[in-house]
Amino acid sequence: MMCYNPGNGGIPPEFYETYVKQIQETIVENARREFRAIWMVALLRPRIVVLLLIRFVLQRAVPPVMVQHLGVEGTGMKSGTMSEEGDGRILQRVPSNYVEAIVGAWVASRFVSGAQRYSQGVDASEVSFFFFLQSGSVCICRLICTDVLAGIYNARFGLACGVRKVASTTTVDPSLVDTFGRRHSYLRVSLTDRCNLKCRYCMPEDGEEVFTPTPGGKVLTAQELKRLLRLFVRLGVRKVRLTGGEPTTRGDFAQIMQDIGELNACLDEPLSLGITTNGVRLKKFLPQMRAAGLRNVNLSLDTLQAAKFPFLAGKPLDWHARIMDSMRAVAEEPFFNLKLNCVLLKGANEDEVGAFVDLTESLPVEVRFLEFMPFDGNAWSANRLVPQADMIESVQNHLASRGLPAASRLPPDSLHDVARLWQVPGWVGRIGVISSMTDAFCGGCNRLRITANGELRNCLFGEQGWNLLQEMRRGVPDDEIIGTIAEAVQRKHAKLGGKRDMFELNERGAKDELLVCLCPYRGVFRMCLGCFHEEGGAEHAIPSSSRSVFAVPSQVVGLYPQAWEMAECMR
């Protein structure tokens, strides 16, 4: 109305050409920057991003065109509706473009209407949007303070990452809900800490080569394991995975399968059962696994070349043939879901990425590449790490060399998936990447672990354990054991067992190693503030002793003073 002058033939007043037009141009430019920032925030995980805000967004007006996809009545959603169905289930039906539109429009509207709107005028930058997300003027500031916002940054920001706090739709007992709202419906049970292989990335040179006899002594017996499983299922656990060591080396493995099958048969909804195995002894147990309802098989296979097997696994060539035989048997059986876990090591098997990818052309298998990570004094070295970005690049380069289309990114199967998935158009299988080192996924963690000696661990990397085996053998009743479980869950850290990052977990000390640069502002400025490298160039290395001190060139500080202040506060 300010620009309309009916007394002047509808011609706008003179100041329109200057002041108002400048304002309009600034608004347009800021909008472009805002939505570019939103796009960057949502990159790679739009569905995780929306979960961070969905409890705010869906309780406000929802455009009618989206109502049918959201599965709700009317133009808004009451808080009770969310608790009835669960935001995760609703979200699974929302197309990705609607997800991005809902989140993008809502966050941008908060930015535009907030106290900071365009406070920098024509000098507004993309950085101001990120400052806005961190500011107290945003109604989600309380969530930001508990590391939720760090989950958004996690897609791009290395050291700035914290925890991806996401909601779970699984109904569990309050004793399995931690202080970050994570609901632990997934139990991983180590049947033994021994293995019949001697993989270089797992076992030290002096590691034992022991076949585990029928368990006793300080190891959970089959009966004790059965009691614990019933207890956790009673509390709401709906997914169980058997691990090791190598679980099939248990002398009573067949009995354990029978016990799990009996437990499964008593449930209205069967458990999601899985096993992680090296495959050497797997084939003989497939009938028992099928009878128990165990469908999900994760087979560790680090090379398709038998000649490399003795070097990588410390066992004879013919053992590789046994593993390949097990792999084919599982892949050909429709009952089972097969995933291949391949830990990539520089100078050892990174040249086999293409061969593994080709398996997905005709086999219904999910090939997953894992980053080499430190645990249990396993002689970890950053120089052997193949980061996620390099894995993806190798996959796409291989497909291009065959004249094939690039693999397309797939949405996660669930909110708690640890793998990012791709698929080549028209191919049967899928490709996954698990980036434990360069992009941890703690925020969506719904896992608890029981070790072979009966300790409950709330984190793979945690140092504290709660000895449930000792309590059972002292005659402690179930209700008291539940109290111990609740204590363990409540004391779970936001990420990495309380460590700052994965590099801190290296017991051998990474202080003298060269680490992949994790500058948190590479994602914002398309360059690393530490060395001014353009994004997309080769990864560079910095001494670990200075990885949290960004040596920002003076010209960068001059260009982006706010970013430098932000980097200072994130150190």
mmCIF file of N, CA and C in Angstrom, residues 302-377:
data_model
loop_
_atom_site.group_PDB
_atom_site.id
_atom_site.type_symbol
_atom_site.label_atom_id
_atom_site.label_comp_id
_atom_site.label_asym_id
_atom_site.label_seq_id
_atom_site.Cartn_x
_atom_site.Cartn_y
_atom_site.Cartn_z
ATOM 1 N N ASP A 302 35.726 -59.675 3.752
ATOM 2 C CA ASP A 302 36.580 -58.531 3.437
ATOM 3 C C ASP A 302 37.316 -58.660 2.112
ATOM 4 N N THR A 303 37.209 -59.811 1.488
ATOM 5 C CA THR A 303 37.827 -59.967 0.174
ATOM 6 C C THR A 303 37.103 -61.039 -0.625
ATOM 7 N N LEU A 304 37.024 -60.821 -1.926
ATOM 8 C CA LEU A 304 36.490 -61.831 -2.838
ATOM 9 C C LEU A 304 37.612 -62.626 -3.481
ATOM 10 N N GLN A 305 38.843 -62.241 -3.197
ATOM 11 C CA GLN A 305 40.018 -62.895 -3.760
ATOM 12 C C GLN A 305 40.612 -63.849 -2.730
ATOM 13 N N ALA A 306 40.541 -65.130 -3.014
ATOM 14 C CA ALA A 306 41.016 -66.129 -2.057
ATOM 15 C C ALA A 306 42.484 -65.927 -1.696
ATOM 16 N N ALA A 307 43.269 -65.423 -2.632
ATOM 17 C CA ALA A 307 44.701 -65.246 -2.378
ATOM 18 C C ALA A 307 44.968 -64.249 -1.256
ATOM 19 N N LYS A 308 44.056 -63.308 -1.048
ATOM 20 C CA LYS A 308 44.236 -62.311 0.014
ATOM 21 C C LYS A 308 43.785 -62.815 1.382
ATOM 22 N N PHE A 309 43.012 -63.871 1.396
ATOM 23 C CA PHE A 309 42.371 -64.307 2.632
ATOM 24 C C PHE A 309 43.355 -64.646 3.746
ATOM 25 N N PRO A 310 44.416 -65.414 3.479
ATOM 26 C CA PRO A 310 45.360 -65.710 4.565
ATOM 27 C C PRO A 310 45.953 -64.452 5.187
ATOM 28 N N PHE A 311 46.215 -63.439 4.376
ATOM 29 C CA PHE A 311 46.781 -62.196 4.901
ATOM 30 C C PHE A 311 45.763 -61.436 5.745
ATOM 31 N N LEU A 312 44.517 -61.331 5.251
ATOM 32 C CA LEU A 312 43.506 -60.542 5.947
ATOM 33 C C LEU A 312 42.898 -61.265 7.142
ATOM 34 N N ALA A 313 42.734 -62.587 7.040
ATOM 35 C CA ALA A 313 42.023 -63.336 8.079
ATOM 36 C C ALA A 313 42.904 -64.306 8.848
ATOM 37 N N GLY A 314 44.146 -64.494 8.405
ATOM 38 C CA GLY A 314 45.062 -65.362 9.138
ATOM 39 C C GLY A 314 44.699 -66.826 9.097
ATOM 40 N N LYS A 315 44.003 -67.271 8.058
ATOM 41 C CA LYS A 315 43.591 -68.665 7.942
ATOM 42 C C LYS A 315 43.855 -69.178 6.522
ATOM 43 N N PRO A 316 43.808 -70.509 6.320
ATOM 44 C CA PRO A 316 44.151 -71.083 5.012
ATOM 45 C C PRO A 316 43.184 -70.673 3.903
ATOM 46 N N LEU A 317 43.654 -70.861 2.674
ATOM 47 C CA LEU A 317 42.857 -70.506 1.500
ATOM 48 C C LEU A 317 41.505 -71.210 1.474
ATOM 49 N N ASP A 318 41.484 -72.492 1.849
ATOM 50 C CA ASP A 318 40.242 -73.250 1.705
ATOM 51 C C ASP A 318 39.131 -72.741 2.633
ATOM 52 N N TRP A 319 39.488 -71.990 3.672
ATOM 53 C CA TRP A 319 38.454 -71.413 4.528
ATOM 54 C C TRP A 319 37.656 -70.355 3.767
ATOM 55 N N HIS A 320 38.313 -69.674 2.861
ATOM 56 C CA HIS A 320 37.617 -68.670 2.056
ATOM 57 C C HIS A 320 36.527 -69.328 1.214
ATOM 58 N N ALA A 321 36.822 -70.503 0.689
ATOM 59 C CA ALA A 321 35.830 -71.229 -0.111
ATOM 60 C C ALA A 321 34.616 -71.603 0.739
ATOM 61 N N ARG A 322 34.839 -71.948 2.002
ATOM 62 C CA ARG A 322 33.729 -72.288 2.896
ATOM 63 C C ARG A 322 32.833 -71.068 3.134
ATOM 64 N N ILE A 323 33.464 -69.916 3.284
ATOM 65 C CA ILE A 323 32.690 -68.685 3.497
ATOM 66 C C ILE A 323 31.862 -68.352 2.261
ATOM 67 N N MET A 324 32.485 -68.462 1.085
ATOM 68 C CA MET A 324 31.765 -68.169 -0.154
ATOM 69 C C MET A 324 30.611 -69.144 -0.355
ATOM 70 N N ASP A 325 30.813 -70.384 0.051
ATOM 71 C CA ASP A 325 29.754 -71.385 -0.056
ATOM 72 C C ASP A 325 28.581 -71.016 0.852
ATOM 73 N N SER A 326 28.898 -70.560 2.067
ATOM 74 C CA SER A 326 27.844 -70.123 2.986
ATOM 75 C C SER A 326 27.101 -68.920 2.427
ATOM 76 N N MET A 327 27.851 -67.989 1.841
ATOM 77 C CA MET A 327 27.233 -66.795 1.271
ATOM 78 C C MET A 327 26.229 -67.171 0.192
ATOM 79 N N ARG A 328 26.616 -68.062 -0.699
ATOM 80 C CA ARG A 328 25.714 -68.462 -1.782
ATOM 81 C C ARG A 328 24.484 -69.187 -1.233
ATOM 82 N N ALA A 329 24.695 -70.017 -0.213
ATOM 83 C CA ALA A 329 23.569 -70.763 0.365
ATOM 84 C C ALA A 329 22.536 -69.819 0.973
ATOM 85 N N VAL A 330 23.000 -68.785 1.655
ATOM 86 C CA VAL A 330 22.079 -67.821 2.266
ATOM 87 C C VAL A 330 21.405 -66.977 1.191
ATOM 88 N N ALA A 331 22.187 -66.541 0.194
ATOM 89 C CA ALA A 331 21.645 -65.679 -0.859
ATOM 90 C C ALA A 331 20.577 -66.393 -1.682
ATOM 91 N N GLU A 332 20.708 -67.689 -1.831
ATOM 92 C CA GLU A 332 19.769 -68.453 -2.650
ATOM 93 C C GLU A 332 18.527 -68.884 -1.875
ATOM 94 N N GLU A 333 18.527 -68.686 -0.572
ATOM 95 C CA GLU A 333 17.387 -69.076 0.258
ATOM 96 C C GLU A 333 16.497 -67.859 0.501
ATOM 97 N N PRO A 334 15.303 -67.804 -0.072
ATOM 98 C CA PRO A 334 14.435 -66.623 0.056
ATOM 99 C C PRO A 334 14.101 -66.255 1.497
ATOM 100 N N PHE A 335 14.183 -67.216 2.406
ATOM 101 C CA PHE A 335 13.835 -66.943 3.798
ATOM 102 C C PHE A 335 14.771 -65.920 4.432
ATOM 103 N N PHE A 336 16.032 -65.913 4.016
ATOM 104 C CA PHE A 336 17.043 -65.085 4.676
ATOM 105 C C PHE A 336 17.238 -63.740 3.978
ATOM 106 N N ASN A 337 17.601 -62.745 4.775
ATOM 107 C CA ASN A 337 18.030 -61.439 4.274
ATOM 108 C C ASN A 337 19.534 -61.333 4.499
ATOM 109 N N LEU A 338 20.284 -61.207 3.429
ATOM 110 C CA LEU A 338 21.743 -61.251 3.521
ATOM 111 C C LEU A 338 22.369 -59.876 3.350
ATOM 112 N N LYS A 339 23.282 -59.557 4.260
ATOM 113 C CA LYS A 339 24.115 -58.365 4.140
ATOM 114 C C LYS A 339 25.573 -58.790 4.256
ATOM 115 N N LEU A 340 26.399 -58.234 3.394
ATOM 116 C CA LEU A 340 27.835 -58.492 3.450
ATOM 117 C C LEU A 340 28.527 -57.285 4.059
ATOM 118 N N ASN A 341 29.293 -57.505 5.117
ATOM 119 C CA ASN A 341 30.045 -56.436 5.767
ATOM 120 C C ASN A 341 31.504 -56.512 5.343
ATOM 121 N N CYS A 342 31.981 -55.456 4.711
ATOM 122 C CA CYS A 342 33.362 -55.411 4.230
ATOM 123 C C CYS A 342 34.067 -54.214 4.861
ATOM 124 N N VAL A 343 35.058 -54.471 5.714
ATOM 125 C CA VAL A 343 35.862 -53.398 6.300
ATOM 126 C C VAL A 343 36.973 -53.059 5.312
ATOM 127 N N LEU A 344 36.957 -51.833 4.818
ATOM 128 C CA LEU A 344 37.956 -51.426 3.832
ATOM 129 C C LEU A 344 39.212 -50.926 4.528
ATOM 130 N N LEU A 345 40.363 -51.399 4.042
ATOM 131 C CA LEU A 345 41.667 -50.989 4.554
ATOM 132 C C LEU A 345 42.522 -50.509 3.395
ATOM 133 N N LYS A 346 43.109 -49.344 3.558
ATOM 134 C CA LYS A 346 43.986 -48.828 2.510
ATOM 135 C C LYS A 346 45.147 -49.788 2.294
ATOM 136 N N GLY A 347 45.417 -50.050 1.022
ATOM 137 C CA GLY A 347 46.533 -50.913 0.680
ATOM 138 C C GLY A 347 46.239 -52.385 0.818
ATOM 139 N N ALA A 348 45.004 -52.745 1.177
ATOM 140 C CA ALA A 348 44.676 -54.155 1.364
ATOM 141 C C ALA A 348 43.536 -54.601 0.459
ATOM 142 N N ASN A 349 42.380 -53.972 0.594
ATOM 143 C CA ASN A 349 41.223 -54.434 -0.180
ATOM 144 C C ASN A 349 40.405 -53.303 -0.785
ATOM 145 N N GLU A 350 40.895 -52.067 -0.708
ATOM 146 C CA GLU A 350 40.119 -50.955 -1.266
ATOM 147 C C GLU A 350 39.978 -51.069 -2.778
ATOM 148 N N ASP A 351 40.840 -51.863 -3.404
ATOM 149 C CA ASP A 351 40.755 -52.051 -4.847
ATOM 150 C C ASP A 351 39.625 -52.999 -5.244
ATOM 151 N N GLU A 352 38.932 -53.594 -4.271
ATOM 152 C CA GLU A 352 37.868 -54.555 -4.564
ATOM 153 C C GLU A 352 36.468 -53.955 -4.462
ATOM 154 N N VAL A 353 36.384 -52.655 -4.281
ATOM 155 C CA VAL A 353 35.066 -52.023 -4.155
ATOM 156 C C VAL A 353 34.190 -52.366 -5.352
ATOM 157 N N GLY A 354 34.742 -52.251 -6.547
ATOM 158 C CA GLY A 354 33.967 -52.525 -7.751
ATOM 159 C C GLY A 354 33.454 -53.947 -7.807
ATOM 160 N N ALA A 355 34.290 -54.906 -7.428
ATOM 161 C CA ALA A 355 33.880 -56.308 -7.455
ATOM 162 C C ALA A 355 32.743 -56.570 -6.470
ATOM 163 N N PHE A 356 32.816 -55.951 -5.302
ATOM 164 C CA PHE A 356 31.729 -56.108 -4.331
ATOM 165 C C PHE A 356 30.446 -55.464 -4.845
ATOM 166 N N VAL A 357 30.574 -54.293 -5.442
ATOM 167 C CA VAL A 357 29.399 -53.606 -5.986
ATOM 168 C C VAL A 357 28.722 -54.467 -7.045
ATOM 169 N N ASP A 358 29.507 -55.140 -7.874
ATOM 170 C CA ASP A 358 28.950 -55.957 -8.951
ATOM 171 C C ASP A 358 28.101 -57.115 -8.426
ATOM 172 N N LEU A 359 28.335 -57.535 -7.187
ATOM 173 C CA LEU A 359 27.517 -58.605 -6.615
ATOM 174 C C LEU A 359 26.050 -58.209 -6.543
ATOM 175 N N THR A 360 25.800 -56.909 -6.395
ATOM 176 C CA THR A 360 24.418 -56.445 -6.235
ATOM 177 C C THR A 360 23.653 -56.419 -7.554
ATOM 178 N N GLU A 361 24.328 -56.704 -8.652
ATOM 179 C CA GLU A 361 23.639 -56.695 -9.946
ATOM 180 C C GLU A 361 22.628 -57.825 -10.038
ATOM 181 N N SER A 362 23.004 -59.009 -9.534
ATOM 182 C CA SER A 362 22.121 -60.165 -9.691
ATOM 183 C C SER A 362 21.758 -60.847 -8.378
ATOM 184 N N LEU A 363 22.440 -60.500 -7.280
ATOM 185 C CA LEU A 363 22.155 -61.134 -5.997
ATOM 186 C C LEU A 363 21.334 -60.198 -5.103
ATOM 187 N N PRO A 364 20.331 -60.724 -4.410
ATOM 188 C CA PRO A 364 19.539 -59.897 -3.483
ATOM 189 C C PRO A 364 20.302 -59.687 -2.177
ATOM 190 N N VAL A 365 21.391 -58.986 -2.261
ATOM 191 C CA VAL A 365 22.287 -58.805 -1.126
ATOM 192 C C VAL A 365 22.564 -57.321 -0.928
ATOM 193 N N GLU A 366 22.773 -56.928 0.312
ATOM 194 C CA GLU A 366 23.182 -55.558 0.620
ATOM 195 C C GLU A 366 24.665 -55.583 0.975
ATOM 196 N N VAL A 367 25.480 -55.044 0.101
ATOM 197 C CA VAL A 367 26.922 -54.965 0.341
ATOM 198 C C VAL A 367 27.203 -53.682 1.110
ATOM 199 N N ARG A 368 27.823 -53.812 2.287
ATOM 200 C CA ARG A 368 28.058 -52.646 3.139
ATOM 201 C C ARG A 368 29.562 -52.471 3.376
ATOM 202 N N PHE A 369 30.042 -51.284 3.060
ATOM 203 C CA PHE A 369 31.445 -50.952 3.292
ATOM 204 C C PHE A 369 31.563 -50.227 4.628
ATOM 205 N N LEU A 370 32.446 -50.713 5.477
ATOM 206 C CA LEU A 370 32.614 -50.167 6.819
ATOM 207 C C LEU A 370 33.950 -49.449 6.948
ATOM 208 N N GLU A 371 33.935 -48.333 7.644
ATOM 209 C CA GLU A 371 35.179 -47.647 7.962
ATOM 210 C C GLU A 371 35.903 -48.392 9.084
ATOM 211 N N PHE A 372 37.206 -48.479 8.947
ATOM 212 C CA PHE A 372 38.067 -49.101 9.951
ATOM 213 C C PHE A 372 38.046 -48.244 11.209
ATOM 214 N N MET A 373 37.691 -48.849 12.346
ATOM 215 C CA MET A 373 37.585 -48.058 13.573
ATOM 216 C C MET A 373 38.330 -48.738 14.718
ATOM 217 N N PRO A 374 38.724 -47.959 15.734
ATOM 218 C CA PRO A 374 39.481 -48.523 16.852
ATOM 219 C C PRO A 374 38.581 -49.178 17.891
ATOM 220 N N PHE A 375 38.987 -50.358 18.380
ATOM 221 C CA PHE A 375 38.324 -50.981 19.519
ATOM 222 C C PHE A 375 39.223 -52.081 20.069
ATOM 223 N N ASP A 376 39.189 -52.249 21.367
ATOM 224 C CA ASP A 376 39.897 -53.331 22.058
ATOM 225 C C ASP A 376 41.362 -53.440 21.665
ATOM 226 N N GLY A 377 42.045 -52.324 21.498
ATOM 227 C CA GLY A 377 43.469 -52.363 21.198
ATOM 228 C C GLY A 377 43.783 -53.073 19.900
#
